[in-house]
Structure formats: structure tokens, C-alpha cells
Amino acid sequence: MRVLLVGSGGREHALALGLAADPVVEHLVAAPGNPGIGAIAELREVVTTDPAAVAGLAVETAADLVVIGPEAPLVAGVADAVRAKGIACFGPSAAAARIEGSKSFAKEVMAAAGVPTARAYTCTDADQTARALDEFGPPYVVKDDGLAAGKGVVVTEDRAAALAHAAACGRVVVEEYLSGPEVSLFVVTDGQTALPLLPAQDFKRVGEGDVGPNTGGMGAYAPLPWAPPNLVDEVMTRVVHPTLAELRRRDTPFVGLLYVGLALTAAGPKVVEFNARFGDPETQAVLALLETPLAGLLHAAATGTLAGHPPLRWRPGAAVTVVVAAAGYPAAARTGDVITGADRPGIIHAGTARRASDGALVSAGGRVVCATAVGPDLAAARDAAYELVDGITLDGSQHRRDIALAAVRGQVTVPN
């Protein structure tokens, strides 16, 4: 099988590692990729949000399967253009990707499907936003209605800050705050059949103790030793299958990876958000534990044959991912700093590049590299991940030291 992987971040490096390890993959092309991906795949340049360009590259490289990593190409219709060339594609159509591209659309789908989620209002001006904030009260939750690279959400006790964020975004969704630990559940689907992966938890705030602004994610771990044993079955029954059925009813079947972001509230699991692709950095931890060959799984979803796929197999133990971010992230990440220690197994590249003058590895984004380690239990995986982090040198870098710490200490509780 010849595979084209679209994207260039840490999620794509994790996907590339899984795809390259699948014996059925004879050639892997990544566009545009990054230096880490370049060690295991052929790199090609492409504008990822240009449907015609990506589809043309898929034809040129004789791809049997195209895997689209980021959300922006999906919302732009890249999967539609690839399928129009007769090539199998893992990733939803532009119409189905609206479930991430528009928070308001996602709420409409959930309402129609009877999916448990936070009460919310879509607001387009300051007066509407103010009324919604006053109805729900603090903590205030304001979400940019469009794509915002994981950083369009503000959760704050400060009403003025909530109003300012809404004004900067324009069209927003204001929600009631959902109290309880958050869970990420990835579901591989061909639109009809759906296979859940291991639930994971990520850490959105930049600072230890969950303080500071939201980021794209500062770390993650899987599985969740504190999660209720019936959690996945309940979410599949109450959330995933009704959502997929509603999208089919709208003639927009969802093919690809449905990311379900959940809060485990006292009233049960409720959806915080949907994404239309693998989440970053949870992908790094989850795929580190997946024993089932990845390319065959994604190809089955892309070709509508997931019902015949064997049950998923998982390695025992746990996995932890810690993100090493650039100075100034997330407000104004500094780039161009030299990175050392990033060529070891377990170091996943996210925002990296090669300096033209001397080929040195340098930072090229906010989240620069991720350290991912597995262990027989969560504590061992966590220790191994931080050992990897301590071997990375990047001037001014920042990372959280508390990824998975509360879970290791048994301090994560689900409200009754």
C-alpha cells in the first residue's frame, strides 16, 4: 500500500510512525511533513488547504490511501477532492467536517440527535453575548464558532475577559460550564461502523495546576485508571452512534476520526466538543499503545469495510506524552532556536525545521517536540517521559511537570 499523509505537526509524526510500522505500507509520503517525519517518509511540498493540489499529489504519488491529519484541510474540502479522483481517503467531507468547523453546527447536530451536552447560545453581537453570560453565570465559557487551532476557547471568571474574547471572535457560542474531569475519546468510523480507541486525557492550560491561557495541548496520557468501567460503552451508545446517525440523515456521513471531547459530570458524560480528526497531543499517547496495524485500520474506514475489521489490540501498560513548547507560547512563540536531544526514540516532532545555513534542527512553532513514553503502569510511563524531556535542550523552552500526576496519585475523581 502507498500512503500519502497530509500535515506537519506532532499528530502527523505519530501517525507517520504508526503507518510506517504497518507491514502493508510499502511507501509513505508526507506533505509537507517535518524533520522527524522525514526520517521515515518521503517529504513533498503542498499547500494542505488546496484541495486540487493535494488531490493532484495523491494521483502523482499513486497513493492507495490518503490520511488527512489537520482540521483546516478537511474543512476546506480536501477529502472530497481526493475521493473525486477515486482514491480512498481517511477524513470526513467538508460538509461532515463542519462538526468541528462550526461549534454552532455541532450543537444543532447534538440537539437533533439527543446527545447530552452543555446548554448554549450562538451569539453574533455584544448584547446577545452579555445576556448569555448572565444566564449561565461564571465560570464563563466562550468559544469561537470557527476553527481556532485549539485556542479559540476562553473559560474565565472574568466577565469582561469573556466579552472581550467574544468581541475579538465575532460569532461565538456561549455555553454553561460543565464541571468534572475531561476525557478525549477517538472513534474510527466509516460512517456506519465505529471502533473506539482508548480514552485519554489532555492538558489544555499552559501552566502547571491548569492555570494560564488555553493552548493546543501541553501533554496527555492513556488509558485512564480512574474512568468508570462502562464509560466507552455509554459514550458510544449515547453520543457516537446517535451523532453518526444524524449526520447520515443529513446526507453527510462522517468517514474518518470522530474526536469526542467529554466532561464527566455528576449527571453523566456530556460532550464539550467534537473534532473531525485525531487530537494533538492525545494521538501520541494513544497510538503508542495501539498494537493493531494502523494503515489497515484507516484503510478499512476509508473504504467502508470497517465492519469486517478484526477487534483492536492494545499493548499492556500506559503511555504519557509531555509537550516541550517554545518561549512565549501560546501568545507569541519564539522560533529559530536550536534544539538538541530530539533524535531519540520517543521524541515526536511538532514545530521543527532544518536551518538552511547549516542544517541544524530549530524550533518552527509553538509546540516544538513531544516526549512520549510507555511503561507497565502510568507512574513508570510518566517517569520515562520526563526522562526524555530532561534530555532535550531548547533555549527558553517551557513544559509542564504535572502531566498525569493527579492520576498517578489517585486524585482524579468523577462526581456522583
Coordinates of N, CA, C and O in Angstrom, one line a residue, residues 273-380:
E273 N -17.0 19.1 23.1 CA -16.7 19.5 21.7 C -16.6 18.2 20.9 O -16.3 17.1 21.4
F274 N -16.8 18.4 19.6 CA -16.4 17.4 18.6 C -15.2 17.9 17.8 O -15.2 19.1 17.4
N275 N -14.3 17.1 17.4 CA -13.3 17.4 16.4 C -13.4 16.4 15.3 O -13.9 15.3 15.5
A276 N -12.9 16.8 14.1 CA -13.1 15.9 12.9 C -11.8 15.2 12.5 O -11.6 14.7 11.4
R277 N -10.9 15.1 13.5 CA -9.6 14.5 13.3 C -9.0 14.0 14.6 O -9.5 14.3 15.6
F278 N -7.8 13.3 14.5 CA -7.1 12.9 15.7 C -6.7 14.1 16.5 O -6.3 15.2 15.9
G279 N -6.8 14.1 17.8 CA -6.4 15.2 18.6 C -4.9 15.2 18.9 O -4.3 14.1 18.9
D280 N -4.4 16.3 19.2 CA -3.0 16.5 19.4 C -2.9 17.2 20.8 O -3.5 18.3 20.9
P281 N -2.3 16.6 21.8 CA -1.3 15.6 21.8 C -1.8 14.2 22.2 O -1.0 13.3 22.4
E282 N -3.1 14.0 22.4 CA -3.6 12.7 22.8 C -3.2 11.5 21.8 O -2.9 10.4 22.2
T283 N -3.1 11.9 20.5 CA -2.8 10.9 19.5 C -1.4 10.2 19.8 O -1.3 9.0 19.7
Q284 N -0.5 11.0 20.3 CA 0.9 10.5 20.5 C 0.8 9.4 21.6 O 1.5 8.4 21.5
A285 N 0.0 9.6 22.7 CA -0.1 8.6 23.7 C -0.9 7.4 23.3 O -0.6 6.3 23.5
V286 N -2.1 7.7 22.6 CA -3.0 6.6 22.3 C -2.3 5.6 21.3 O -2.4 4.4 21.4
L287 N -1.7 6.2 20.2 CA -1.1 5.3 19.2 C 0.1 4.6 19.7 O 0.4 3.5 19.1
A288 N 0.7 5.1 20.7 CA 1.9 4.4 21.3 C 1.5 3.0 21.9 O 2.3 2.1 22.0
L289 N 0.2 2.9 22.2 CA -0.4 1.7 22.8 C -1.1 0.8 21.8 O -1.5 -0.3 22.2
L290 N -1.4 1.3 20.6 CA -2.1 0.5 19.6 C -1.3 -0.5 19.0 O -0.3 -0.2 18.3
E291 N -1.6 -1.8 19.1 CA -0.9 -2.9 18.5 C -1.4 -3.2 17.2 O -0.7 -3.8 16.3
T292 N -2.7 -3.0 16.9 CA -3.3 -3.2 15.6 C -2.6 -2.4 14.5 O -2.4 -1.2 14.8
P293 N -2.2 -3.0 13.4 CA -1.6 -2.2 12.3 C -2.5 -1.0 11.9 O -3.7 -1.2 11.6
L294 N -1.9 0.2 11.8 CA -2.7 1.4 11.7 C -3.2 1.6 10.3 O -4.3 2.0 10.1
A295 N -2.3 1.3 9.3 CA -2.8 1.6 7.9 C -4.0 0.7 7.5 O -4.9 1.2 6.8
G296 N -4.0 -0.5 7.9 CA -5.1 -1.4 7.6 C -6.4 -0.9 8.2 O -7.5 -1.0 7.6
L297 N -6.3 -0.4 9.5 CA -7.4 0.1 10.2 C -8.0 1.4 9.5 O -9.2 1.4 9.2
L298 N -7.1 2.3 9.1 CA -7.6 3.5 8.5 C -8.1 3.3 7.1 O -9.1 3.9 6.6
H299 N -7.5 2.3 6.4 CA -8.0 2.0 5.0 C -9.4 1.3 5.1 O -10.2 1.6 4.2
A300 N -9.6 0.5 6.1 CA -10.9 -0.1 6.3 C -12.0 0.9 6.5 O -13.1 0.9 5.9
A301 N -11.7 2.0 7.3 CA -12.6 3.0 7.5 C -12.9 3.8 6.2 O -14.0 4.2 5.9
A302 N -11.8 4.1 5.5 CA -11.9 4.9 4.2 C -12.6 4.2 3.1 O -13.2 4.8 2.2
T303 N -12.7 2.8 3.2 CA -13.3 2.1 2.1 C -14.6 1.4 2.5 O -15.2 0.6 1.8
G304 N -15.1 1.8 3.7 CA -16.4 1.3 4.1 C -16.5 -0.2 4.5 O -17.5 -0.8 4.5
T305 N -15.3 -0.7 4.9 CA -15.2 -2.1 5.3 C -14.9 -2.3 6.8 O -14.4 -3.4 7.1
L306 N -15.1 -1.4 7.6 CA -14.7 -1.4 9.0 C -15.5 -2.6 9.7 O -14.9 -3.1 10.7
A307 N -16.7 -2.9 9.3 CA -17.4 -4.0 10.0 C -16.7 -5.3 9.9 O -16.8 -6.1 10.8
G308 N -15.8 -5.5 8.9 CA -15.1 -6.8 8.8 C -13.7 -6.7 9.4 O -13.0 -7.7 9.3
H309 N -13.4 -5.6 10.0 CA -12.0 -5.5 10.6 C -11.9 -6.2 11.9 O -12.9 -6.2 12.7
P310 N -10.8 -6.9 12.2 CA -10.7 -7.6 13.5 C -10.7 -6.6 14.7 O -10.5 -5.4 14.5
P311 N -11.1 -7.1 15.8 CA -11.1 -6.3 17.0 C -9.7 -5.7 17.3 O -8.7 -6.3 16.9
L312 N -9.7 -4.5 17.8 CA -8.5 -3.8 18.1 C -7.7 -4.4 19.2 O -8.2 -5.0 20.1
R313 N -6.4 -4.4 19.0 CA -5.4 -5.0 20.0 C -4.6 -3.9 20.6 O -4.1 -3.0 19.9
W314 N -4.4 -4.0 21.9 CA -3.7 -2.9 22.7 C -2.5 -3.5 23.5 O -2.6 -4.6 24.0
R315 N -1.4 -2.8 23.5 CA -0.3 -3.2 24.3 C -0.7 -2.9 25.8 O -1.4 -2.0 26.1
P316 N -0.2 -3.8 26.7 CA -0.5 -3.5 28.1 C 0.3 -2.3 28.6 O 1.2 -1.8 28.0
G317 N -0.2 -1.8 29.7 CA 0.5 -0.6 30.3 C -0.1 0.7 30.0 O -1.3 0.8 29.7
A318 N 0.7 1.8 30.0 CA 0.2 3.1 29.9 C 1.2 3.9 29.0 O 2.4 3.5 28.8
A319 N 0.8 5.1 28.5 CA 1.6 6.0 27.8 C 1.4 7.4 28.2 O 0.3 7.8 28.5
V320 N 2.5 8.2 28.3 CA 2.4 9.6 28.7 C 3.2 10.4 27.6 O 4.3 10.0 27.2
T321 N 2.6 11.5 27.3 CA 3.2 12.5 26.3 C 3.3 13.8 27.0 O 2.4 14.3 27.6
V322 N 4.5 14.4 27.0 CA 4.8 15.8 27.5 C 5.2 16.7 26.4 O 6.2 16.3 25.7
V323 N 4.6 17.8 26.2 CA 4.9 18.7 25.2 C 6.0 19.7 25.7 O 5.9 20.3 26.8
V324 N 7.0 19.9 24.8 CA 8.0 21.0 25.1 C 7.7 22.1 24.1 O 7.7 21.9 22.9
A325 N 7.3 23.2 24.7 CA 6.9 24.4 23.9 C 7.9 25.5 23.9 O 8.8 25.5 24.7
A326 N 7.8 26.4 22.9 CA 8.8 27.4 22.7 C 8.5 28.6 23.7 O 7.5 28.7 24.3
A327 N 9.6 29.4 23.9 CA 9.4 30.6 24.7 C 8.4 31.4 24.1 O 8.2 31.6 22.9
G328 N 7.5 32.0 25.0 CA 6.5 32.9 24.6 C 5.2 32.2 24.2 O 4.2 32.9 23.9
Y329 N 5.1 30.9 24.1 CA 3.9 30.2 23.7 C 2.9 30.3 24.8 O 3.3 30.2 26.0
P330 N 1.6 30.4 24.6 CA 0.9 30.5 23.3 C 0.8 31.9 22.7 O 0.3 31.9 21.6
A331 N 1.1 32.9 23.4 CA 0.8 34.3 22.9 C 1.6 34.6 21.7 O 1.1 35.1 20.7
A332 N 2.9 34.4 21.8 CA 3.9 34.8 20.7 C 5.1 33.9 20.8 O 6.1 34.2 21.4
A333 N 5.0 32.7 20.2 CA 6.1 31.7 20.3 C 7.3 32.2 19.5 O 7.2 32.7 18.4
R334 N 8.5 32.0 20.2 CA 9.7 32.4 19.5 C 10.2 31.2 18.7 O 10.1 30.0 19.1
T335 N 10.7 31.4 17.5 CA 11.1 30.4 16.6 C 12.6 30.6 16.3 O 13.2 31.7 16.5
G336 N 13.2 29.6 15.7 CA 14.6 29.7 15.2 C 15.6 29.3 16.2 O 16.8 29.3 16.0
D337 N 15.2 28.8 17.4 CA 16.2 28.3 18.5 C 16.6 26.9 18.2 O 15.8 26.1 17.8
V338 N 17.9 26.6 18.4 CA 18.4 25.3 18.1 C 17.9 24.3 19.1 O 17.8 24.6 20.4
I339 N 17.6 23.1 18.7 CA 17.1 22.0 19.5 C 18.2 20.9 19.5 O 18.6 20.5 18.4
T340 N 18.5 20.4 20.7 CA 19.4 19.2 20.7 C 18.6 18.1 21.6 O 17.8 18.4 22.4
G341 N 19.0 16.9 21.3 CA 18.4 15.8 22.1 C 17.1 15.3 21.5 O 16.4 14.5 22.1
A342 N 16.7 15.7 20.3 CA 15.4 15.4 19.7 C 15.5 14.3 18.7 O 14.5 14.1 17.9
D343 N 16.6 13.6 18.7 CA 16.8 12.5 17.7 C 16.7 11.1 18.3 O 17.1 10.1 17.7
R344 N 16.1 11.1 19.5 CA 16.0 9.8 20.2 C 14.6 9.2 20.0 O 13.6 9.9 19.8
P345 N 14.5 7.8 20.1 CA 13.2 7.2 20.1 C 12.3 7.8 21.2 O 12.7 8.0 22.3
G346 N 11.0 8.1 20.8 CA 10.1 8.6 21.8 C 9.9 10.1 21.6 O 9.0 10.7 22.2
I347 N 10.9 10.8 20.9 CA 10.7 12.2 20.7 C 10.0 12.5 19.4 O 10.5 12.1 18.3
I348 N 8.8 13.0 19.5 CA 8.0 13.3 18.3 C 8.0 14.8 18.0 O 7.9 15.6 18.8
H349 N 8.3 15.0 16.7 CA 8.5 16.4 16.2 C 7.1 17.0 15.9 O 6.3 16.4 15.3
A350 N 7.0 18.3 16.3 CA 5.8 19.0 16.1 C 6.1 20.3 15.3 O 6.0 20.3 14.0
G351 N 6.7 21.3 15.9 CA 7.1 22.5 15.2 C 8.6 22.6 15.1 O 9.2 23.4 15.8
T352 N 9.1 21.8 14.2 CA 10.6 21.8 14.0 C 10.9 22.1 12.5 O 10.1 21.9 11.6
A353 N 12.1 22.5 12.2 CA 12.6 22.7 10.9 C 14.1 22.6 10.8 O 14.8 22.6 11.9
R354 N 14.7 22.5 9.6 CA 16.1 22.5 9.4 C 16.6 23.8 9.0 O 16.0 24.4 8.1
R355 N 17.6 24.4 9.7 CA 18.1 25.7 9.3 C 18.8 25.6 8.0 O 19.7 24.7 7.8
A356 N 18.5 26.5 7.1 CA 19.1 26.4 5.7 C 20.6 26.5 5.7 O 21.3 25.8 5.0
S357 N 21.2 27.3 6.6 CA 22.6 27.6 6.6 C 23.5 26.5 7.0 O 24.5 26.3 6.4
D358 N 23.0 25.7 7.9 CA 23.9 24.6 8.4 C 23.1 23.3 8.7 O 23.8 22.4 9.2
G359 N 21.9 23.2 8.5 CA 21.1 22.0 8.7 C 20.8 21.7 10.1 O 20.2 20.6 10.5
A360 N 21.0 22.7 11.0 CA 20.7 22.5 12.5 C 19.2 22.4 12.6 O 18.4 23.0 11.9
L361 N 18.7 21.6 13.6 CA 17.3 21.4 13.9 C 16.9 22.6 14.8 O 17.5 22.9 15.8
V362 N 15.9 23.4 14.4 CA 15.5 24.6 15.1 C 14.0 24.5 15.3 O 13.2 23.8 14.6
S363 N 13.5 25.3 16.3 CA 12.1 25.5 16.5 C 11.4 26.2 15.4 O 11.9 27.2 14.9
A364 N 10.2 25.8 15.1 CA 9.5 26.4 14.0 C 8.0 26.6 14.3 O 7.2 26.7 13.4
G365 N 7.6 26.5 15.6 CA 6.2 26.6 16.0 C 6.2 26.7 17.5 O 7.2 26.8 18.2
G366 N 4.9 26.8 18.0 CA 4.7 27.0 19.4 C 5.0 25.7 20.2 O 5.8 25.7 21.2
R367 N 4.4 24.6 19.8 CA 4.7 23.3 20.4 C 5.8 22.7 19.6 O 5.5 22.4 18.4
V368 N 6.9 22.5 20.1 CA 8.1 22.2 19.3 C 8.3 20.6 19.2 O 8.4 20.1 18.1
V369 N 8.4 20.0 20.3 CA 8.5 18.5 20.3 C 7.7 17.9 21.4 O 7.3 18.6 22.3
C370 N 7.4 16.6 21.3 CA 6.7 15.9 22.4 C 7.5 14.7 22.8 O 8.1 14.0 22.0
A371 N 7.6 14.5 24.1 CA 8.3 13.3 24.6 C 7.2 12.3 25.0 O 6.3 12.5 25.8
T372 N 7.2 11.1 24.3 CA 6.2 10.1 24.6 C 6.9 8.8 25.0 O 7.8 8.3 24.4
A373 N 6.4 8.2 26.1 CA 7.0 7.0 26.7 C 5.9 6.1 27.1 O 4.8 6.5 27.5
V374 N 6.2 4.8 27.1 CA 5.3 3.8 27.6 C 5.9 3.1 28.8 O 7.1 3.1 28.9
G375 N 5.1 2.5 29.6 CA 5.6 1.8 30.8 C 4.5 0.8 31.2 O 3.4 0.8 30.8
P376 N 4.9 -0.1 32.2 CA 4.0 -1.1 32.7 C 2.8 -0.5 33.4 O 1.8 -1.1 33.6
D377 N 3.0 0.7 33.9 CA 1.9 1.4 34.6 C 2.1 2.9 34.3 O 3.1 3.4 33.7
L378 N 1.1 3.7 34.8 CA 1.1 5.1 34.5 C 2.3 5.8 35.1 O 3.0 6.7 34.5
A379 N 2.7 5.4 36.3 CA 3.8 6.1 37.0 C 5.1 5.8 36.3 O 5.9 6.7 36.1
A380 N 5.3 4.6 35.8 CA 6.5 4.3 35.1 C 6.6 5.0 33.7 O 7.6 5.5 33.3

